[in-house]
Coordinates of C-alpha atoms in Angstrom, one line a residue:
M1 CA 111.0 21.2 49.9
K2 CA 111.8 23.0 46.6
R3 CA 108.3 22.1 45.3
V4 CA 106.7 23.6 48.4
I5 CA 108.7 26.8 48.1
A6 CA 107.9 27.1 44.4
G7 CA 104.2 26.5 45.2
V8 CA 104.2 29.3 47.8
A9 CA 105.9 31.6 45.4
T10 CA 103.4 30.9 42.7
A11 CA 100.5 31.5 45.0
L12 CA 102.0 34.7 46.3
A13 CA 102.6 35.9 42.7
A14 CA 99.0 35.1 41.9
T15 CA 97.8 37.0 44.9
L16 CA 99.8 40.0 44.0
A17 CA 98.5 39.9 40.5
V18 CA 94.9 39.9 41.7
S19 CA 95.7 42.7 44.1
A20 CA 97.1 44.8 41.3
C21 CA 94.0 44.2 39.2
G22 CA 91.8 45.3 42.1
G23 CA 93.6 48.6 42.2
S24 CA 91.9 49.8 39.0
G25 CA 89.4 51.9 41.0
D26 CA 86.4 50.2 39.4
P27 CA 84.6 48.2 42.2
L28 CA 82.1 46.8 39.7
A29 CA 84.7 45.4 37.3
E30 CA 83.7 41.7 36.7
D31 CA 87.3 40.5 36.9
T32 CA 87.7 42.0 40.5
P33 CA 85.0 40.5 42.6
T34 CA 85.3 41.1 46.3
G35 CA 82.8 38.4 47.4
G36 CA 84.3 35.4 45.7
G37 CA 82.3 32.7 44.0
S38 CA 80.8 33.3 40.5
G39 CA 83.0 36.3 39.7
D40 CA 79.9 38.4 38.9
S41 CA 79.4 41.7 40.6
I42 CA 76.2 43.8 40.6
T43 CA 74.8 47.0 42.1
V44 CA 71.2 46.5 43.2
G45 CA 69.0 49.6 43.7
S46 CA 65.5 50.1 45.1
A47 CA 62.8 52.8 44.8
N48 CA 61.6 54.9 47.8
F49 CA 59.0 52.6 49.3
P50 CA 59.2 49.6 51.6
E51 CA 58.2 46.8 49.2
S52 CA 60.8 47.9 46.6
Q53 CA 63.5 48.0 49.3
L54 CA 62.5 44.5 50.5
L55 CA 62.4 43.0 47.0
A56 CA 65.8 44.5 46.3
E57 CA 67.2 43.0 49.5
I58 CA 65.8 39.6 48.5
Y59 CA 67.5 39.9 45.1
A60 CA 70.7 41.0 46.8
Q61 CA 70.8 38.1 49.3
A62 CA 69.8 35.5 46.8
L63 CA 72.7 36.6 44.5
E64 CA 75.2 36.7 47.3
A65 CA 74.2 33.1 48.2
K66 CA 75.4 32.2 44.7
G67 CA 78.7 34.0 45.1
V68 CA 77.8 37.2 43.3
T69 CA 79.4 40.4 44.8
V70 CA 76.6 42.8 45.6
E71 CA 76.6 46.5 46.3
R72 CA 73.3 48.0 47.6
Q73 CA 71.8 51.4 46.8
H74 CA 68.4 51.6 48.5
D75 CA 65.8 54.4 48.5
L76 CA 66.8 56.0 45.3
G77 CA 63.5 57.8 44.8
S78 CA 60.9 57.4 42.1
R79 CA 61.2 55.7 38.7
E80 CA 61.8 59.1 37.1
K81 CA 64.9 59.4 39.3
Y82 CA 66.4 55.9 39.4
M83 CA 66.0 55.3 35.7
D84 CA 68.9 57.6 35.0
G85 CA 71.1 55.3 37.1
L86 CA 70.1 52.3 35.1
K87 CA 70.8 54.1 31.9
D88 CA 74.3 55.3 32.9
G89 CA 75.3 52.1 34.7
S90 CA 75.6 53.4 38.2
I91 CA 73.0 50.8 39.2
D92 CA 72.5 47.5 37.4
L93 CA 69.4 45.9 38.8
I94 CA 66.1 47.0 40.4
P95 CA 62.8 45.4 41.1
E96 CA 60.1 46.7 38.8
Y97 CA 56.4 46.3 37.9
T98 CA 55.5 45.4 34.3
G99 CA 52.6 47.7 33.6
V100 CA 54.0 51.0 34.9
L101 CA 57.4 50.1 33.4
L102 CA 55.9 49.7 30.0
Q103 CA 53.9 52.9 30.2
F104 CA 57.0 54.8 31.4
F105 CA 58.7 54.1 28.1
N106 CA 55.5 54.0 26.0
K107 CA 52.7 56.2 27.3
E108 CA 50.5 55.1 24.5
A109 CA 50.9 51.4 25.2
P110 CA 47.5 49.7 24.9
E111 CA 48.4 46.4 26.6
V112 CA 46.7 45.8 30.0
E113 CA 46.7 42.1 30.5
S114 CA 49.6 40.4 32.3
E115 CA 51.1 38.3 29.4
E116 CA 50.5 41.1 26.8
V117 CA 52.2 43.7 29.0
Y118 CA 55.2 41.4 29.6
A119 CA 55.5 40.5 25.9
A120 CA 55.5 44.2 24.9
L121 CA 58.2 45.2 27.4
P122 CA 61.5 44.2 25.5
A123 CA 60.7 46.4 22.5
A124 CA 59.9 49.4 24.7
L125 CA 63.1 49.3 26.9
P126 CA 66.3 51.1 26.3
E127 CA 68.9 49.1 24.4
N128 CA 71.1 48.4 27.5
L129 CA 68.2 47.1 29.6
T130 CA 66.2 43.9 29.8
V131 CA 63.8 42.1 32.1
L132 CA 64.1 38.6 33.4
D133 CA 61.1 36.3 34.3
K134 CA 58.2 38.1 35.8
A135 CA 56.7 36.8 39.0
E136 CA 53.1 35.8 39.5
A137 CA 53.1 38.4 42.3
E138 CA 51.3 41.5 41.3
D139 CA 51.2 44.9 43.1
K140 CA 49.0 47.4 41.3
D141 CA 48.4 51.1 41.9
A142 CA 44.8 51.6 43.0
I143 CA 42.4 54.3 44.1
V144 CA 41.7 53.6 47.8
V145 CA 39.2 55.2 50.2
T146 CA 38.2 54.7 53.8
R147 CA 35.4 52.4 54.7
E148 CA 33.4 55.5 55.9
T149 CA 33.8 57.2 52.5
A150 CA 32.9 54.0 50.6
D151 CA 29.7 53.6 52.7
K152 CA 28.7 57.2 52.4
W153 CA 28.9 57.3 48.6
S154 CA 28.2 53.6 48.0
L155 CA 31.6 53.1 46.4
K156 CA 32.8 49.8 44.9
S157 CA 34.5 51.0 41.7
I158 CA 36.1 54.1 40.3
D159 CA 33.0 54.4 38.2
D160 CA 31.0 54.9 41.4
L161 CA 33.5 57.7 42.4
V162 CA 33.0 59.7 39.3
P163 CA 30.0 61.7 40.4
H164 CA 31.9 62.8 43.5
C165 CA 35.4 63.5 42.0
G166 CA 34.8 67.2 42.3
E167 CA 34.6 66.8 46.1
V168 CA 37.7 64.7 46.4
V169 CA 41.2 65.8 47.4
F170 CA 43.3 63.1 45.9
G171 CA 46.7 62.1 47.4
G172 CA 49.6 60.2 45.9
P173 CA 53.3 60.5 45.0
P174 CA 54.2 63.7 43.0
E175 CA 55.0 61.8 39.8
I176 CA 51.4 60.5 39.5
Q177 CA 50.4 63.9 38.2
E178 CA 52.3 63.1 35.0
R179 CA 52.2 59.4 34.6
A180 CA 50.0 57.8 31.9
D181 CA 48.0 55.8 34.4
G182 CA 48.0 58.6 37.0
I183 CA 45.8 61.7 37.1
P184 CA 45.9 62.1 33.3
G185 CA 44.8 58.5 32.8
I186 CA 42.1 58.7 35.5
K187 CA 40.7 61.8 33.8
E188 CA 40.8 60.3 30.3
T189 CA 39.5 56.9 31.2
Y190 CA 36.8 57.8 33.7
N191 CA 36.2 61.5 33.1
C192 CA 37.2 62.1 36.7
T193 CA 38.6 65.5 37.6
F194 CA 39.5 65.7 41.3
K195 CA 39.0 68.9 43.4
S196 CA 42.7 69.1 44.0
F197 CA 45.8 67.0 44.5
T198 CA 48.1 66.6 47.5
A199 CA 51.6 65.2 46.9
L200 CA 52.4 62.5 49.5
E201 CA 55.3 60.0 50.1
P202 CA 54.2 56.4 49.6
G203 CA 53.5 54.3 52.7
A204 CA 52.6 55.5 56.2
I205 CA 52.3 59.2 55.2
T206 CA 49.7 58.5 52.6
T207 CA 47.7 56.2 54.9
K208 CA 47.7 58.8 57.6
A209 CA 46.5 61.5 55.2
L210 CA 43.6 59.2 54.2
L211 CA 42.6 58.3 57.7
D212 CA 42.7 61.8 59.1
G213 CA 40.7 63.3 56.2
T214 CA 43.5 65.3 54.6
V215 CA 42.6 63.5 51.4
Q216 CA 39.5 61.6 50.5
A217 CA 41.1 59.2 48.1
A218 CA 44.6 58.1 47.5
D219 CA 46.9 56.1 45.3
I220 CA 48.0 53.1 47.3
F221 CA 49.6 49.9 46.2
T222 CA 47.3 46.9 46.4
T223 CA 49.8 44.8 48.5
D224 CA 50.2 47.5 51.1
A225 CA 49.5 45.9 54.5
A226 CA 47.9 49.1 55.7
I227 CA 44.8 48.4 53.5
E228 CA 43.7 45.4 55.6
A229 CA 45.0 46.8 58.9
N230 CA 42.9 49.9 58.5
D231 CA 39.9 48.4 56.7
L232 CA 40.5 50.5 53.7
V233 CA 38.6 49.9 50.4
V234 CA 40.3 49.3 47.1
L235 CA 38.0 50.6 44.3
E236 CA 37.7 48.2 41.4
D237 CA 39.1 49.4 38.0
P238 CA 36.6 48.1 35.4
K239 CA 38.1 50.1 32.6
N240 CA 41.6 48.9 33.3
N241 CA 43.2 52.3 33.8
F242 CA 45.9 50.5 35.8
A243 CA 47.5 47.8 33.7
A244 CA 48.8 44.5 35.1
Q245 CA 51.8 45.1 37.3
N246 CA 53.7 41.9 37.9
V247 CA 57.0 42.1 39.8
V248 CA 59.9 41.8 37.5
P249 CA 63.7 42.3 37.7
L250 CA 64.9 45.1 35.4
I251 CA 68.6 44.6 34.7
N252 CA 71.5 45.9 32.7
K253 CA 72.1 43.4 29.9
D254 CA 75.8 43.3 30.6
K255 CA 75.2 42.1 34.1
A256 CA 72.7 39.4 33.2
S257 CA 75.0 36.4 33.4
D258 CA 73.7 32.9 33.5
T259 CA 74.2 32.8 37.3
V260 CA 72.4 36.1 37.8
K261 CA 69.5 35.1 35.5
E262 CA 69.1 31.6 37.0
T263 CA 69.1 33.0 40.6
L264 CA 66.6 35.8 40.0
N265 CA 64.3 33.7 37.9
A266 CA 64.2 31.2 40.8
V267 CA 63.2 34.0 43.1
S268 CA 60.4 35.1 40.7
A269 CA 59.2 31.5 40.4
K270 CA 58.5 31.5 44.2
L271 CA 56.9 34.9 44.4
D272 CA 53.1 35.1 44.2
T273 CA 50.7 37.9 45.4
K274 CA 49.9 36.1 48.6
T275 CA 53.6 35.8 49.4
L276 CA 54.1 39.5 48.7
L277 CA 51.2 40.4 51.0
E278 CA 52.7 38.2 53.7
L279 CA 56.2 39.8 53.2
N280 CA 54.7 43.3 53.6
A281 CA 52.8 42.3 56.7
A282 CA 56.0 40.8 58.2
L283 CA 57.8 44.1 57.4
N284 CA 55.1 46.0 59.2
A285 CA 55.1 43.9 62.3
P286 CA 55.0 45.8 65.6
D287 CA 58.7 45.1 66.3
K288 CA 59.6 46.7 62.9
P289 CA 62.1 44.1 61.6
E290 CA 64.9 45.1 59.3
Y291 CA 64.5 44.5 55.5
A292 CA 67.5 42.2 55.6
D293 CA 65.9 40.0 58.3
V294 CA 62.6 39.6 56.5
A295 CA 64.4 38.9 53.3
K296 CA 66.7 36.3 54.8
D297 CA 63.8 34.5 56.6
W298 CA 61.8 34.2 53.4
L299 CA 64.7 33.1 51.2
S300 CA 65.5 30.4 53.8
K301 CA 61.9 29.1 53.9
A302 CA 61.7 29.2 50.1
G303 CA 64.8 27.2 49.8
L304 CA 66.7 29.9 48.0

């Protein structure tokens, strides 16, 4: 009986000690996980478009399945906005794309091929950040037009668009006006100066503007389900203005524990472009499923 009482007292003391540690006010402290398991804790963020939010949810659920405590901060805005959070530690992890990430930190980066871009990333990133394994899945920015516009001007590539750039109102996210592969890059690489620019939120708003003629060409991600659904035409980029853009986890080095790295690398190993297209299509199904449901279904099927 004395042993039992002593055991209970010991367990109670341990519980009180943990509770006291948890009162530090730092919900991200690694010694005070709320989810149990590995003892790791991490804040996962996403950009302001559906694919980023879905990938972030996939990362979050995969980590939770390994006992990592996860806090979510979805829809943080553009790279220019959420990068401050990664630098100051208010977020720890976000799904990224290799080419645009490299050019964000090095506007003069010459690398365009997948392996070259990935190899150049570590040296370009801030000291506190690193990338884990890249996925085969690639989602590139692209100049997209309607089938009607493509037929009218016989468009297959951006080169074909050049004689008509002065007639084109171009649509895309506001930040594309400054990005290296955005309007400055298109002008430098193809000598294409658009008639004007209209700032649009990524996703349905951009698609609608293209379909109703508000813009004649738009920056749309190549894995956007709206391309196939609306018979839109992605113009080829023979001069590689848009570098390879493989999906890659960008993470604070202090949060890249073995458990976190192994889990996210396993996700990347299962993610190819076909899968990304299917995930986006599932997200855009008529019943408009939740990100969490689409993520959970894929992780289950992928054995993750």
